[in-house]
């Protein structure tokens, strides 16, 4: 193991964006290099104001704080402090390189290029544009060191938090872009906490009425459920203590935007939403995760089709946890999420956490011409980097294909009512059917794709309108296992098949 990054002091609990800031004590001192960067940025932005009327330096300092919360390395934090200096002040890249080294200069340059690309774009449609030049520069900036993207996400988070200072038109534009580009990116990087905050902030500007309605709904449901949840928490705590499993248990509240999306998927039927409130249990190791799952199932009745083992089979972005939905003694339906501390940290901070755990030195590797080592679930980043390298060498690549590749393993198809369902690329009609509901999946007799009769072997394509034909007398068939692509549908089908 190489030495630890200097500023990322491990502590027992990951810091939380929602956590109360310690009053006077507990705030770590900035390192001399960071202190110097703050001085430099403060004097460089002197006299500049934000739209809110505050001194401009508030913004880079907020970005610094976010990057610290994500426990990023010192170079990234310094680059965050300086990220707007080259673009907006008299400080040059060579000034930065001379004082802070080429690593920091490299990161600031990347963020500057990224903003330069953005500046020439007038609206959301041009953000991932057909215009080759912008896109090429965007790719090169993004692909060369993923920390550039992390700084950009911190920048966007603070800008989203302060959106209210902008005129309404601009608010909506930035909010939409945040919802469509940055929140999905955060998701792809498994930065769960960031995704939730970005998406909910943005959604509150994109569709304020819907946002308020759903937010109130969630709060009311939580209020109603809170007493029952307390009791369940107590029962679970008792049994875990008895079995001598070390644990932390807490409530997890569903984000507004994910509820909005889930409702769209389930034809606005609240009865289909089982995870409005969930309890999260954090235990020391994987064995304890499965033990806890077993104990929960001995205590309550599990809803079989809602047991998900994302530890054995992680989500595409690397997310790991055990999920189970149970029916309690008082007939309450509760979802539990069980994970280790490391899995939790990774689910909340994602790529940022993987920097911390892997102690990666990205810029150095990149400059040596090495493609960075990343978790396999983030291979798309490697792909991006390889493409960026090809672009730099002047090799030709199909930009259109690359653009699609950014969100490659997903396709979006429609129900006849127009609801969007996202599925992994390669999915078949039965995957779609089981995704809608097991009841639909188990009674499939045929499928219409784009209004025409089709067959169950036909791979779904981006934009297809899929109509599942069902019959009450139909029963699930073993042969369907060959006509299924997703593990989700396979698991559901297996539960419905007669045990042989
Ligand atoms: Mn900025």
Tab-separated table of C-alpha atoms and ligand atoms in Angstrom:
chain	number	residue	atom	x	y	z
A	1	UNK	CA	0.000	0.000	0.000
A	2	UNK	CA	1.274	3.438	-0.812
A	3	UNK	CA	1.083	6.279	1.660
A	4	UNK	CA	-2.188	7.941	2.460
A	5	UNK	CA	-3.178	11.143	0.719
A	6	UNK	CA	-2.241	14.005	3.005
A	7	UNK	CA	-5.531	15.703	3.652
A	8	UNK	CA	-7.883	12.788	3.801
A	9	UNK	CA	-7.712	11.935	7.443
A	10	UNK	CA	-9.774	8.839	8.080
A	11	UNK	CA	-12.323	9.171	10.793
A	12	UNK	CA	-14.819	6.697	12.099
A	13	UNK	CA	-17.826	8.129	10.304
A	14	UNK	CA	-17.897	9.674	6.853
A	15	UNK	CA	-18.762	13.331	7.065
A	16	UNK	CA	-22.212	14.097	5.828
A	17	UNK	CA	-23.448	17.017	3.807
A	18	UNK	CA	-26.438	17.061	6.109
A	19	UNK	CA	-24.467	16.766	9.314
A	20	UNK	CA	-24.258	19.714	11.641
A	21	UNK	CA	-21.005	21.537	11.327
A	22	UNK	CA	-18.996	21.328	14.531
A	23	UNK	CA	-19.145	24.700	16.264
A	24	UNK	CA	-15.652	25.807	17.211
A	25	UNK	CA	-13.661	22.652	17.705
A	26	UNK	CA	-13.157	19.792	15.307
A	27	UNK	CA	-12.505	21.812	12.150
A	28	UNK	CA	-9.258	20.557	10.670
A	29	UNK	CA	-6.627	23.152	9.916
A	30	UNK	CA	-5.921	23.779	6.245
A	31	UNK	CA	-2.512	22.637	5.084
A	32	UNK	CA	-0.039	25.409	4.175
A	33	UNK	CA	-0.615	24.772	0.453
A	34	UNK	CA	-4.386	25.025	0.812
A	35	UNK	CA	-4.078	28.150	2.971
A	36	UNK	CA	-1.906	29.683	0.270
A	37	UNK	CA	-4.421	28.760	-2.453
A	38	UNK	CA	-7.222	30.397	-0.447
A	39	UNK	CA	-5.138	33.584	-0.039
A	40	UNK	CA	-4.363	33.665	-3.743
A	41	UNK	CA	-7.966	33.092	-4.831
A	42	UNK	CA	-9.260	35.643	-2.317
A	43	UNK	CA	-7.010	38.392	-3.611
A	44	UNK	CA	-7.553	37.421	-7.260
A	45	UNK	CA	-11.365	37.526	-6.993
A	46	UNK	CA	-11.229	40.737	-4.896
A	47	UNK	CA	-13.999	43.098	-5.922
A	48	UNK	CA	-15.933	40.494	-7.920
A	49	UNK	CA	-19.489	39.716	-6.856
A	50	UNK	CA	-21.790	36.766	-7.335
A	51	UNK	CA	-25.355	37.202	-8.557
A	52	UNK	CA	-26.427	36.876	-4.949
A	53	UNK	CA	-24.497	40.067	-4.203
A	54	UNK	CA	-21.974	38.223	-2.043
A	55	UNK	CA	-18.217	38.441	-2.641
A	56	UNK	CA	-17.228	35.971	-5.358
A	57	UNK	CA	-14.783	34.085	-3.120
A	58	UNK	CA	-17.792	32.562	-1.331
A	59	UNK	CA	-18.199	30.268	-4.341
A	60	UNK	CA	-14.692	28.748	-4.614
A	61	UNK	CA	-14.669	28.350	-0.825
A	62	UNK	CA	-17.976	26.495	-0.962
A	63	UNK	CA	-16.543	24.229	-3.663
A	64	UNK	CA	-13.541	23.643	-1.408
A	65	UNK	CA	-15.816	22.632	1.445
A	66	UNK	CA	-17.744	20.201	-0.744
A	67	UNK	CA	-14.540	18.569	-1.978
A	68	UNK	CA	-13.358	18.269	1.614
A	69	UNK	CA	-16.606	16.582	2.565
A	70	UNK	CA	-16.012	14.159	-0.282
A	71	UNK	CA	-12.537	13.623	1.223
A	72	UNK	CA	-10.766	14.413	-1.991
A	73	UNK	CA	-6.987	14.696	-2.085
A	74	UNK	CA	-5.116	17.960	-1.498
A	75	UNK	CA	-4.429	18.704	-5.171
A	76	UNK	CA	-8.118	18.401	-6.023
A	77	UNK	CA	-9.093	20.692	-3.136
A	78	UNK	CA	-6.527	23.289	-4.215
A	79	UNK	CA	-7.733	23.053	-7.811
A	80	UNK	CA	-11.285	23.519	-6.499
A	81	UNK	CA	-10.257	26.719	-4.697
A	82	UNK	CA	-8.591	28.008	-7.865
A	83	UNK	CA	-11.065	26.624	-10.402
A	84	UNK	CA	-12.392	30.007	-11.577
A	85	UNK	CA	-9.179	32.017	-11.343
A	86	UNK	CA	-7.746	31.357	-14.811
A	87	UNK	CA	-11.049	32.106	-16.485
A	88	UNK	CA	-12.095	35.116	-14.443
A	89	UNK	CA	-8.953	36.748	-13.026
A	90	UNK	CA	-5.474	37.775	-14.105
A	91	UNK	CA	-3.912	34.599	-12.711
A	92	UNK	CA	-2.469	32.350	-15.411
A	93	UNK	CA	-2.007	28.645	-15.633
A	94	UNK	CA	1.760	29.030	-15.423
A	95	UNK	CA	1.366	31.034	-12.186
A	96	UNK	CA	-0.520	28.081	-10.761
A	97	UNK	CA	1.947	25.555	-12.070
A	98	UNK	CA	4.879	27.499	-10.614
A	99	UNK	CA	3.303	27.731	-7.183
A	100	UNK	CA	1.294	24.518	-6.838
A	101	UNK	CA	2.829	22.100	-9.314
A	102	UNK	CA	1.718	20.611	-12.603
A	103	UNK	CA	-0.882	18.327	-11.058
A	104	UNK	CA	-2.982	21.232	-9.764
A	105	UNK	CA	-2.398	23.204	-12.974
A	106	UNK	CA	-3.580	20.215	-14.976
A	107	UNK	CA	-6.836	19.999	-13.002
A	108	UNK	CA	-7.557	23.748	-13.151
A	109	UNK	CA	-6.903	23.656	-16.885
A	110	UNK	CA	-9.368	20.812	-17.296
A	111	UNK	CA	-12.117	22.634	-15.381
A	112	UNK	CA	-11.414	25.855	-17.319
A	113	UNK	CA	-11.667	24.031	-20.638
A	114	UNK	CA	-14.890	22.468	-19.548
A	115	UNK	CA	-16.382	25.890	-18.740
A	116	UNK	CA	-15.058	27.299	-22.003
A	117	UNK	CA	-16.921	24.559	-23.828
A	118	UNK	CA	-20.054	25.399	-21.897
A	119	UNK	CA	-19.806	29.109	-22.554
A	120	UNK	CA	-20.266	28.612	-26.264
A	121	UNK	CA	-23.372	26.572	-25.770
A	122	UNK	CA	-26.633	28.394	-25.800
A	123	UNK	CA	-29.010	25.813	-24.500
A	124	UNK	CA	-29.419	22.287	-23.320
A	125	UNK	CA	-29.517	20.889	-26.853
A	126	UNK	CA	-26.009	22.062	-27.499
A	127	UNK	CA	-24.602	20.690	-24.296
A	128	UNK	CA	-23.802	17.343	-25.799
A	129	UNK	CA	-23.762	18.818	-29.235
A	130	UNK	CA	-23.474	17.520	-32.727
A	131	UNK	CA	-20.964	20.305	-33.273
A	132	UNK	CA	-17.859	18.227	-33.216
A	133	UNK	CA	-15.484	20.808	-31.912
A	134	UNK	CA	-17.212	21.492	-28.609
A	135	UNK	CA	-17.850	17.886	-27.972
A	136	UNK	CA	-14.300	16.942	-28.708
A	137	UNK	CA	-13.016	19.473	-26.229
A	138	UNK	CA	-15.515	18.359	-23.664
A	139	UNK	CA	-14.399	14.774	-24.046
A	140	UNK	CA	-10.753	15.628	-23.807
A	141	UNK	CA	-11.335	17.717	-20.708
A	142	UNK	CA	-13.473	15.062	-19.084
A	143	UNK	CA	-11.530	12.068	-20.159
A	144	UNK	CA	-8.083	13.075	-19.144
A	145	UNK	CA	-8.519	13.029	-15.387
A	146	UNK	CA	-11.776	12.110	-13.775
A	147	UNK	CA	-11.021	14.469	-10.875
A	148	UNK	CA	-11.800	17.297	-13.309
A	149	UNK	CA	-15.322	15.966	-13.438
A	150	UNK	CA	-15.493	15.709	-9.658
A	151	UNK	CA	-14.486	19.370	-9.278
A	152	UNK	CA	-17.047	20.264	-11.931
A	153	UNK	CA	-19.726	18.363	-10.011
A	154	UNK	CA	-18.820	20.199	-6.786
A	155	UNK	CA	-18.991	23.474	-8.743
A	156	UNK	CA	-22.406	22.524	-10.116
A	157	UNK	CA	-23.664	21.489	-6.680
A	158	UNK	CA	-22.905	24.885	-5.182
A	159	UNK	CA	-24.394	26.662	-8.194
A	160	UNK	CA	-27.532	24.535	-7.891
A	161	UNK	CA	-27.753	25.344	-4.174
A	162	UNK	CA	-27.688	29.047	-5.026
A	163	UNK	CA	-29.956	28.946	-8.089
A	164	UNK	CA	-32.533	31.223	-6.478
A	165	UNK	CA	-30.335	34.237	-7.222
A	166	UNK	CA	-30.711	33.767	-10.982
A	167	UNK	CA	-33.513	35.038	-13.225
A	168	UNK	CA	-36.268	32.410	-13.695
A	169	UNK	CA	-35.393	31.572	-17.299
A	170	UNK	CA	-31.819	30.824	-16.435
A	171	UNK	CA	-32.875	28.888	-13.341
A	172	UNK	CA	-34.941	26.541	-15.420
A	173	UNK	CA	-32.246	26.029	-18.024
A	174	UNK	CA	-29.555	25.203	-15.476
A	175	UNK	CA	-31.977	23.058	-13.499
A	176	UNK	CA	-32.900	21.027	-16.565
A	177	UNK	CA	-29.275	20.556	-17.483
A	178	UNK	CA	-28.536	19.482	-13.917
A	179	UNK	CA	-31.367	16.958	-14.042
A	180	UNK	CA	-30.452	15.560	-17.439
A	181	UNK	CA	-26.668	15.647	-17.409
A	182	UNK	CA	-25.149	16.113	-13.979
A	183	UNK	CA	-27.469	14.042	-11.784
A	184	UNK	CA	-27.170	11.029	-14.164
A	185	UNK	CA	-23.421	11.485	-14.153
A	186	UNK	CA	-23.405	11.479	-10.362
A	187	UNK	CA	-25.455	8.300	-10.523
A	188	UNK	CA	-23.028	6.690	-12.947
A	189	UNK	CA	-20.263	7.510	-10.495
A	190	UNK	CA	-22.368	6.007	-7.665
A	191	UNK	CA	-22.264	9.342	-5.815
A	192	UNK	CA	-25.667	8.732	-4.258
A	193	UNK	CA	-25.824	11.648	-1.878
A	194	UNK	CA	-24.821	14.063	-4.640
A	195	UNK	CA	-27.310	12.585	-7.094
A	196	UNK	CA	-30.165	13.010	-4.619
A	197	UNK	CA	-29.283	16.589	-3.767
A	198	UNK	CA	-28.708	17.663	-7.382
A	199	UNK	CA	-31.857	15.961	-8.639
A	200	UNK	CA	-34.143	17.315	-5.900
A	201	UNK	CA	-32.742	20.854	-6.128
A	202	UNK	CA	-33.113	20.845	-9.904
A	203	UNK	CA	-36.530	19.201	-9.912
A	204	UNK	CA	-37.840	21.885	-7.533
A	205	UNK	CA	-37.124	24.443	-10.285
A	206	UNK	CA	-38.138	22.322	-13.275
A	207	UNK	CA	-41.546	21.359	-11.882
A	208	UNK	CA	-42.169	23.282	-8.635
A	209	UNK	CA	-45.806	22.192	-8.258
A	210	UNK	CA	-45.075	18.502	-8.604
A	211	UNK	CA	-42.056	18.861	-6.346
A	212	UNK	CA	-44.052	20.455	-3.534
A	213	UNK	CA	-46.861	17.941	-3.921
A	214	UNK	CA	-44.555	14.917	-3.684
A	215	UNK	CA	-42.440	16.424	-0.927
A	216	UNK	CA	-45.527	16.979	1.199
A	217	UNK	CA	-46.688	13.478	0.406
A	218	UNK	CA	-43.396	11.984	1.570
A	219	UNK	CA	-43.384	14.068	4.741
A	220	UNK	CA	-46.943	13.097	5.618
A	221	UNK	CA	-46.302	9.432	5.012
A	222	UNK	CA	-43.196	9.625	7.154
A	223	UNK	CA	-45.034	11.326	9.962
A	224	UNK	CA	-47.694	8.632	9.871
A	225	UNK	CA	-45.129	5.867	9.769
A	226	UNK	CA	-42.750	7.261	12.347
A	227	UNK	CA	-44.223	5.659	15.442
A	228	UNK	CA	-44.494	2.255	13.799
A	229	UNK	CA	-40.951	2.602	12.511
A	230	UNK	CA	-39.661	3.388	16.009
A	231	UNK	CA	-41.154	0.164	17.258
A	232	UNK	CA	-39.736	-1.835	14.367
A	233	UNK	CA	-36.352	-0.248	14.964
A	234	UNK	CA	-36.572	-1.374	18.577
A	235	UNK	CA	-37.512	-4.948	17.687
A	236	UNK	CA	-34.682	-5.179	15.177
A	237	UNK	CA	-32.184	-3.641	17.591
A	238	UNK	CA	-33.160	-6.145	20.270
A	239	UNK	CA	-32.632	-9.162	18.068
A	240	UNK	CA	-29.332	-7.869	16.668
A	241	UNK	CA	-28.026	-7.155	20.168
A	242	UNK	CA	-29.071	-10.607	21.270
A	243	UNK	CA	-27.103	-12.124	18.406
A	244	UNK	CA	-24.142	-9.847	19.266
A	245	UNK	CA	-24.030	-8.164	15.876
A	246	UNK	CA	-22.538	-4.699	15.922
A	247	UNK	CA	-24.859	-2.351	14.039
A	248	UNK	CA	-26.172	1.109	13.356
A	249	UNK	CA	-29.775	1.564	12.301
A	250	UNK	CA	-31.386	4.658	10.863
A	251	UNK	CA	-34.271	5.748	8.672
A	252	UNK	CA	-33.755	6.454	5.017
A	253	UNK	CA	-36.094	8.908	3.350
A	254	UNK	CA	-36.799	8.575	-0.342
A	255	UNK	CA	-35.853	11.506	-2.513
A	256	UNK	CA	-38.592	13.470	-4.238
A	257	UNK	CA	-37.240	12.998	-7.731
A	258	UNK	CA	-36.788	9.251	-7.396
A	259	UNK	CA	-40.363	8.964	-6.128
A	260	UNK	CA	-41.491	10.987	-9.138
A	261	UNK	CA	-39.659	8.626	-11.472
A	262	UNK	CA	-40.875	5.519	-9.701
A	263	UNK	CA	-44.480	6.688	-9.842
A	264	UNK	CA	-44.127	7.248	-13.569
A	265	UNK	CA	-42.897	3.684	-13.874
A	266	UNK	CA	-45.861	2.329	-11.918
A	267	UNK	CA	-48.640	4.288	-13.617
A	268	UNK	CA	-48.816	6.748	-10.696
A	269	UNK	CA	-49.955	3.982	-8.385
A	270	UNK	CA	-48.757	4.785	-4.845
A	271	UNK	CA	-49.696	1.245	-3.822
A	272	UNK	CA	-46.722	0.012	-5.828
A	273	UNK	CA	-44.220	2.107	-3.894
A	274	UNK	CA	-42.859	0.006	-1.058
A	275	UNK	CA	-39.727	1.927	-0.212
A	276	UNK	CA	-41.101	5.352	0.645
A	277	UNK	CA	-39.504	4.964	4.019
A	278	UNK	CA	-36.841	2.424	4.599
A	279	UNK	CA	-34.586	1.438	7.438
A	280	UNK	CA	-30.903	1.147	6.830
A	281	UNK	CA	-28.702	-1.150	8.866
A	282	UNK	CA	-24.932	-0.823	8.774
A	283	UNK	CA	-22.907	-3.776	10.059
A	284	UNK	CA	-19.156	-4.506	10.238
A	285	UNK	CA	-18.768	-7.158	7.530
A	286	UNK	CA	-20.443	-9.095	4.731
A	287	UNK	CA	-21.183	-12.134	6.894
A	288	UNK	CA	-23.097	-9.900	9.300
A	289	UNK	CA	-25.089	-8.521	6.335
A	290	UNK	CA	-26.443	-11.974	5.491
A	291	UNK	CA	-26.918	-12.866	9.158
A	292	UNK	CA	-28.944	-9.697	9.622
A	293	UNK	CA	-31.039	-10.514	6.571
A	294	UNK	CA	-31.768	-13.935	8.007
A	295	UNK	CA	-32.731	-12.475	11.372
A	296	UNK	CA	-35.083	-9.971	9.757
A	297	UNK	CA	-36.750	-12.784	7.852
A	298	UNK	CA	-37.182	-14.768	11.046
A	299	UNK	CA	-38.791	-11.750	12.665
A	300	UNK	CA	-41.040	-10.616	9.798
A	301	UNK	CA	-42.551	-12.048	6.636
A	302	UNK	CA	-40.410	-11.234	3.612
A	303	UNK	CA	-42.057	-10.335	0.308
A	304	UNK	CA	-40.148	-12.873	-1.746
A	305	UNK	CA	-39.909	-11.012	-4.983
A	306	UNK	CA	-38.503	-7.970	-3.240
A	307	UNK	CA	-35.301	-9.523	-1.904
A	308	UNK	CA	-32.343	-8.103	-3.792
A	309	UNK	CA	-28.772	-9.209	-3.340
A	310	UNK	CA	-26.689	-6.344	-4.665
A	311	UNK	CA	-23.734	-7.673	-2.682
A	312	UNK	CA	-23.353	-10.802	-4.808
A	313	UNK	CA	-24.439	-8.917	-7.924
A	314	UNK	CA	-23.607	-5.198	-7.575
A	315	UNK	CA	-25.466	-2.617	-9.653
A	316	UNK	CA	-23.734	-1.342	-12.752
A	317	UNK	CA	-22.389	1.686	-10.929
A	318	UNK	CA	-20.878	-0.491	-8.211
A	319	UNK	CA	-23.654	-0.050	-5.627
A	320	UNK	CA	-23.762	-2.849	-3.054
A	321	UNK	CA	-26.361	-3.680	-0.387
A	322	UNK	CA	-28.942	-6.267	0.540
A	323	UNK	CA	-32.498	-5.035	0.101
A	324	UNK	CA	-35.548	-6.749	1.471
A	325	UNK	CA	-39.145	-5.689	1.935
A	326	UNK	CA	-40.994	-7.297	4.803
A	327	UNK	CA	-44.438	-7.275	6.316
A	328	UNK	CA	-44.244	-6.606	10.041
A	329	UNK	CA	-46.441	-7.969	12.816
A	330	UNK	CA	-48.647	-4.867	12.531
A	331	UNK	CA	-48.972	-5.421	8.766
A	332	UNK	CA	-46.651	-2.563	7.913
A	333	UNK	CA	-44.588	-2.893	4.754
A	334	UNK	CA	-41.017	-1.798	5.366
A	335	UNK	CA	-37.936	-1.929	3.209
A	336	UNK	CA	-34.571	-2.688	4.802
A	337	UNK	CA	-31.186	-1.942	3.305
A	338	UNK	CA	-28.278	-3.818	4.845
A	339	UNK	CA	-24.665	-2.999	4.069
A	340	UNK	CA	-21.173	-2.635	5.489
A	341	UNK	CA	-19.664	0.730	6.386
A	342	UNK	CA	-17.476	0.636	3.295
A	343	UNK	CA	-20.423	-0.175	1.021
A	344	UNK	CA	-22.339	2.660	2.653
A	345	UNK	CA	-19.528	5.097	2.133
A	346	UNK	CA	-19.234	3.993	-1.470
A	347	UNK	CA	-22.978	4.318	-2.049
A	348	UNK	CA	-22.948	7.854	-0.695
A	349	UNK	CA	-19.695	9.167	-2.142
A	350	UNK	CA	-19.071	6.721	-4.981
A	351	UNK	CA	-16.074	7.534	-7.084
A	352	UNK	CA	-14.858	9.981	-4.462
A	353	UNK	CA	-14.878	7.139	-1.931
A	354	UNK	CA	-12.984	4.888	-4.282
A	355	UNK	CA	-10.222	7.498	-4.460
A	356	UNK	CA	-10.081	7.356	-0.737
A	357	UNK	CA	-9.983	3.572	-0.524
A	358	UNK	CA	-7.637	3.025	-3.422
A	359	UNK	CA	-5.356	5.976	-2.738
A	360	UNK	CA	-5.019	6.624	-6.365
A	361	UNK	CA	-2.603	9.038	-7.902
A	362	UNK	CA	-4.469	9.786	-11.045
A	363	UNK	CA	-2.663	12.610	-12.720
A	364	UNK	CA	0.712	10.949	-12.348
A	365	UNK	CA	-0.578	7.772	-13.920
A	366	UNK	CA	-2.237	9.656	-16.688
A	367	UNK	CA	0.920	11.559	-17.491
A	368	UNK	CA	2.910	8.364	-17.544
A	369	UNK	CA	0.486	7.323	-20.234
A	370	UNK	CA	-1.132	4.749	-18.028
A	371	UNK	CA	-4.846	4.434	-17.997
A	372	UNK	CA	-5.927	4.767	-14.385
A	373	UNK	CA	-6.967	1.759	-12.447
A	374	UNK	CA	-10.645	2.042	-11.656
A	375	UNK	CA	-13.215	-0.329	-10.227
A	376	UNK	CA	-14.449	-2.568	-13.042
A	377	UNK	CA	-17.934	-1.192	-12.664
A	378	UNK	CA	-16.604	2.166	-13.787
A	379	UNK	CA	-15.044	0.859	-16.972
A	380	UNK	CA	-16.923	3.429	-19.012
A	381	UNK	CA	-14.537	5.993	-17.581
A	382	UNK	CA	-11.581	4.028	-18.873
A	383	UNK	CA	-13.298	3.867	-22.215
A	384	UNK	CA	-13.716	7.614	-22.169
A	385	UNK	CA	-10.064	8.061	-21.358
A	386	UNK	CA	-8.927	5.771	-24.115
A	387	UNK	CA	-11.097	7.693	-26.530
A	388	UNK	CA	-9.734	10.993	-25.265
A	389	UNK	CA	-6.212	9.676	-25.825
A	390	UNK	CA	-7.111	8.669	-29.387
A	391	UNK	CA	-8.585	12.104	-30.016
A	392	UNK	CA	-5.425	13.740	-28.782
A	393	UNK	CA	-3.359	11.694	-31.208
A	394	UNK	CA	-5.628	12.946	-33.963
A	395	UNK	CA	-7.185	9.556	-34.634
A	396	UNK	CA	-10.664	9.477	-36.073
A	397	UNK	CA	-13.514	8.185	-33.981
A	398	UNK	CA	-17.244	8.105	-34.398
A	399	UNK	CA	-18.367	10.942	-32.160
A	400	UNK	CA	-22.013	10.112	-32.420
A	401	UNK	CA	-21.358	6.602	-31.214
A	402	UNK	CA	-19.215	7.874	-28.388
A	403	UNK	CA	-21.887	10.268	-27.244
A	404	UNK	CA	-24.400	7.477	-27.042
A	405	UNK	CA	-21.831	5.380	-25.255
A	406	UNK	CA	-21.787	7.742	-22.315
A	407	UNK	CA	-25.145	6.357	-21.361
A	408	UNK	CA	-24.540	3.211	-23.311
A	409	UNK	CA	-25.753	0.322	-21.288
A	410	UNK	CA	-29.235	1.794	-21.000
A	411	UNK	CA	-32.062	2.104	-23.467
A	412	UNK	CA	-35.247	4.044	-22.947
A	413	UNK	CA	-38.486	2.533	-24.215
A	414	UNK	CA	-42.088	3.615	-23.800
A	415	UNK	CA	-45.320	2.124	-22.596
A	416	UNK	CA	-48.326	2.822	-24.867
A	417	UNK	CA	-49.267	5.519	-22.333
A	418	UNK	CA	-45.934	7.193	-22.877
A	419	UNK	CA	-44.179	6.332	-19.616
A	420	UNK	CA	-40.472	5.928	-20.028
A	421	UNK	CA	-38.924	2.664	-18.866
A	422	UNK	CA	-35.170	2.350	-18.800
A	423	UNK	CA	-33.720	-1.088	-19.335
A	424	UNK	CA	-30.248	-2.482	-19.905
A	425	UNK	CA	-29.302	-2.672	-23.554
A	426	UNK	CA	-30.124	-6.141	-24.879
A	427	UNK	CA	-33.405	-6.406	-22.977
A	428	UNK	CA	-36.309	-8.377	-24.444
A	429	UNK	CA	-40.100	-7.945	-24.223
A	430	UNK	CA	-40.339	-10.229	-21.168
A	431	UNK	CA	-37.794	-8.050	-19.333
A	432	UNK	CA	-40.046	-5.112	-20.043
A	433	UNK	CA	-43.144	-7.013	-18.887
A	434	UNK	CA	-41.607	-8.146	-15.588
A	435	UNK	CA	-40.254	-4.686	-15.057
A	436	UNK	CA	-43.796	-3.311	-15.234
A	437	UNK	CA	-45.162	-5.920	-12.860
A	438	UNK	CA	-44.900	-9.658	-12.127
A	439	UNK	CA	-48.630	-9.914	-12.770
A	440	UNK	CA	-48.067	-8.677	-16.297
A	441	UNK	CA	-44.936	-10.767	-16.796
A	442	UNK	CA	-46.575	-13.994	-15.754
A	443	UNK	CA	-49.510	-13.636	-18.174
A	444	UNK	CA	-47.740	-12.617	-21.372
A	445	UNK	CA	-49.133	-14.052	-24.594
A	446	UNK	CA	-47.547	-11.658	-27.043
A	447	UNK	CA	-46.070	-8.269	-27.715
A	448	UNK	CA	-46.673	-5.335	-30.016
A	449	UNK	CA	-43.664	-3.204	-30.772
A	450	UNK	CA	-44.341	0.185	-32.333
A	451	UNK	CA	-47.891	-0.934	-33.048
A	452	UNK	CA	-46.940	-4.129	-34.883
A	453	UNK	CA	-47.157	-7.692	-33.665
A	454	UNK	CA	-43.683	-8.935	-32.841
A	455	UNK	CA	-42.156	-11.860	-30.998
A	456	UNK	CA	-40.601	-12.373	-27.602
A	457	UNK	CA	-37.110	-12.864	-29.053
A	458	UNK	CA	-36.931	-9.382	-30.499
A	459	UNK	CA	-34.359	-7.174	-28.722
A	460	UNK	CA	-35.837	-3.846	-27.685
A	461	UNK	CA	-34.342	-0.746	-29.180
A	462	UNK	CA	-34.026	2.821	-28.032
A	463	UNK	CA	-37.379	4.578	-28.375
A	464	UNK	CA	-39.538	1.504	-29.000
A	465	UNK	CA	-43.155	1.690	-27.865
A	466	UNK	CA	-43.840	-1.661	-26.243
A	467	UNK	CA	-47.284	-3.049	-25.590
A	468	UNK	CA	-47.519	-6.335	-23.707
A	469	UNK	CA	-50.511	-8.537	-24.514
A	470	UNK	CA	-51.726	-10.701	-21.645
A	471	UNK	CA	-54.314	-13.342	-20.955
A	472	UNK	CA	-55.603	-14.384	-17.553
A	473	UNK	CA	-55.357	-18.069	-18.493
A	474	UNK	CA	-51.657	-17.841	-19.396
A	475	UNK	CA	-49.160	-19.305	-16.916
A	476	UNK	CA	-45.383	-18.723	-16.617
A	477	UNK	CA	-43.300	-21.055	-18.817
A	478	UNK	CA	-39.833	-22.483	-18.132
A	479	UNK	CA	-38.948	-21.859	-21.772
A	480	UNK	CA	-39.241	-18.128	-21.097
A	481	UNK	CA	-35.930	-18.281	-19.257
A	482	UNK	CA	-34.288	-18.263	-22.713
A	483	UNK	CA	-36.206	-15.172	-23.691
A	484	UNK	CA	-35.030	-13.059	-20.778
A	485	UNK	CA	-31.991	-10.809	-20.553
A	486	UNK	CA	-32.116	-9.127	-17.135
A	487	UNK	CA	-31.422	-10.906	-13.872
A	488	UNK	CA	-34.337	-8.976	-12.391
A	489	UNK	CA	-36.868	-10.634	-14.717
A	490	UNK	CA	-35.164	-14.008	-14.429
A	491	UNK	CA	-35.382	-13.888	-10.660
A	492	UNK	CA	-39.056	-12.951	-10.785
A	493	UNK	CA	-39.869	-15.677	-13.291
A	494	UNK	CA	-38.028	-18.349	-11.270
A	495	UNK	CA	-40.144	-17.524	-8.229
A	496	UNK	CA	-43.285	-18.070	-10.272
A	497	UNK	CA	-42.255	-21.347	-11.862
A	498	UNK	CA	-43.404	-24.557	-10.166
A	499	UNK	CA	-40.547	-26.076	-8.145
A	500	UNK	CA	-39.246	-29.135	-9.958
B	1	LIG	MN1	-17.367	27.920	-10.517
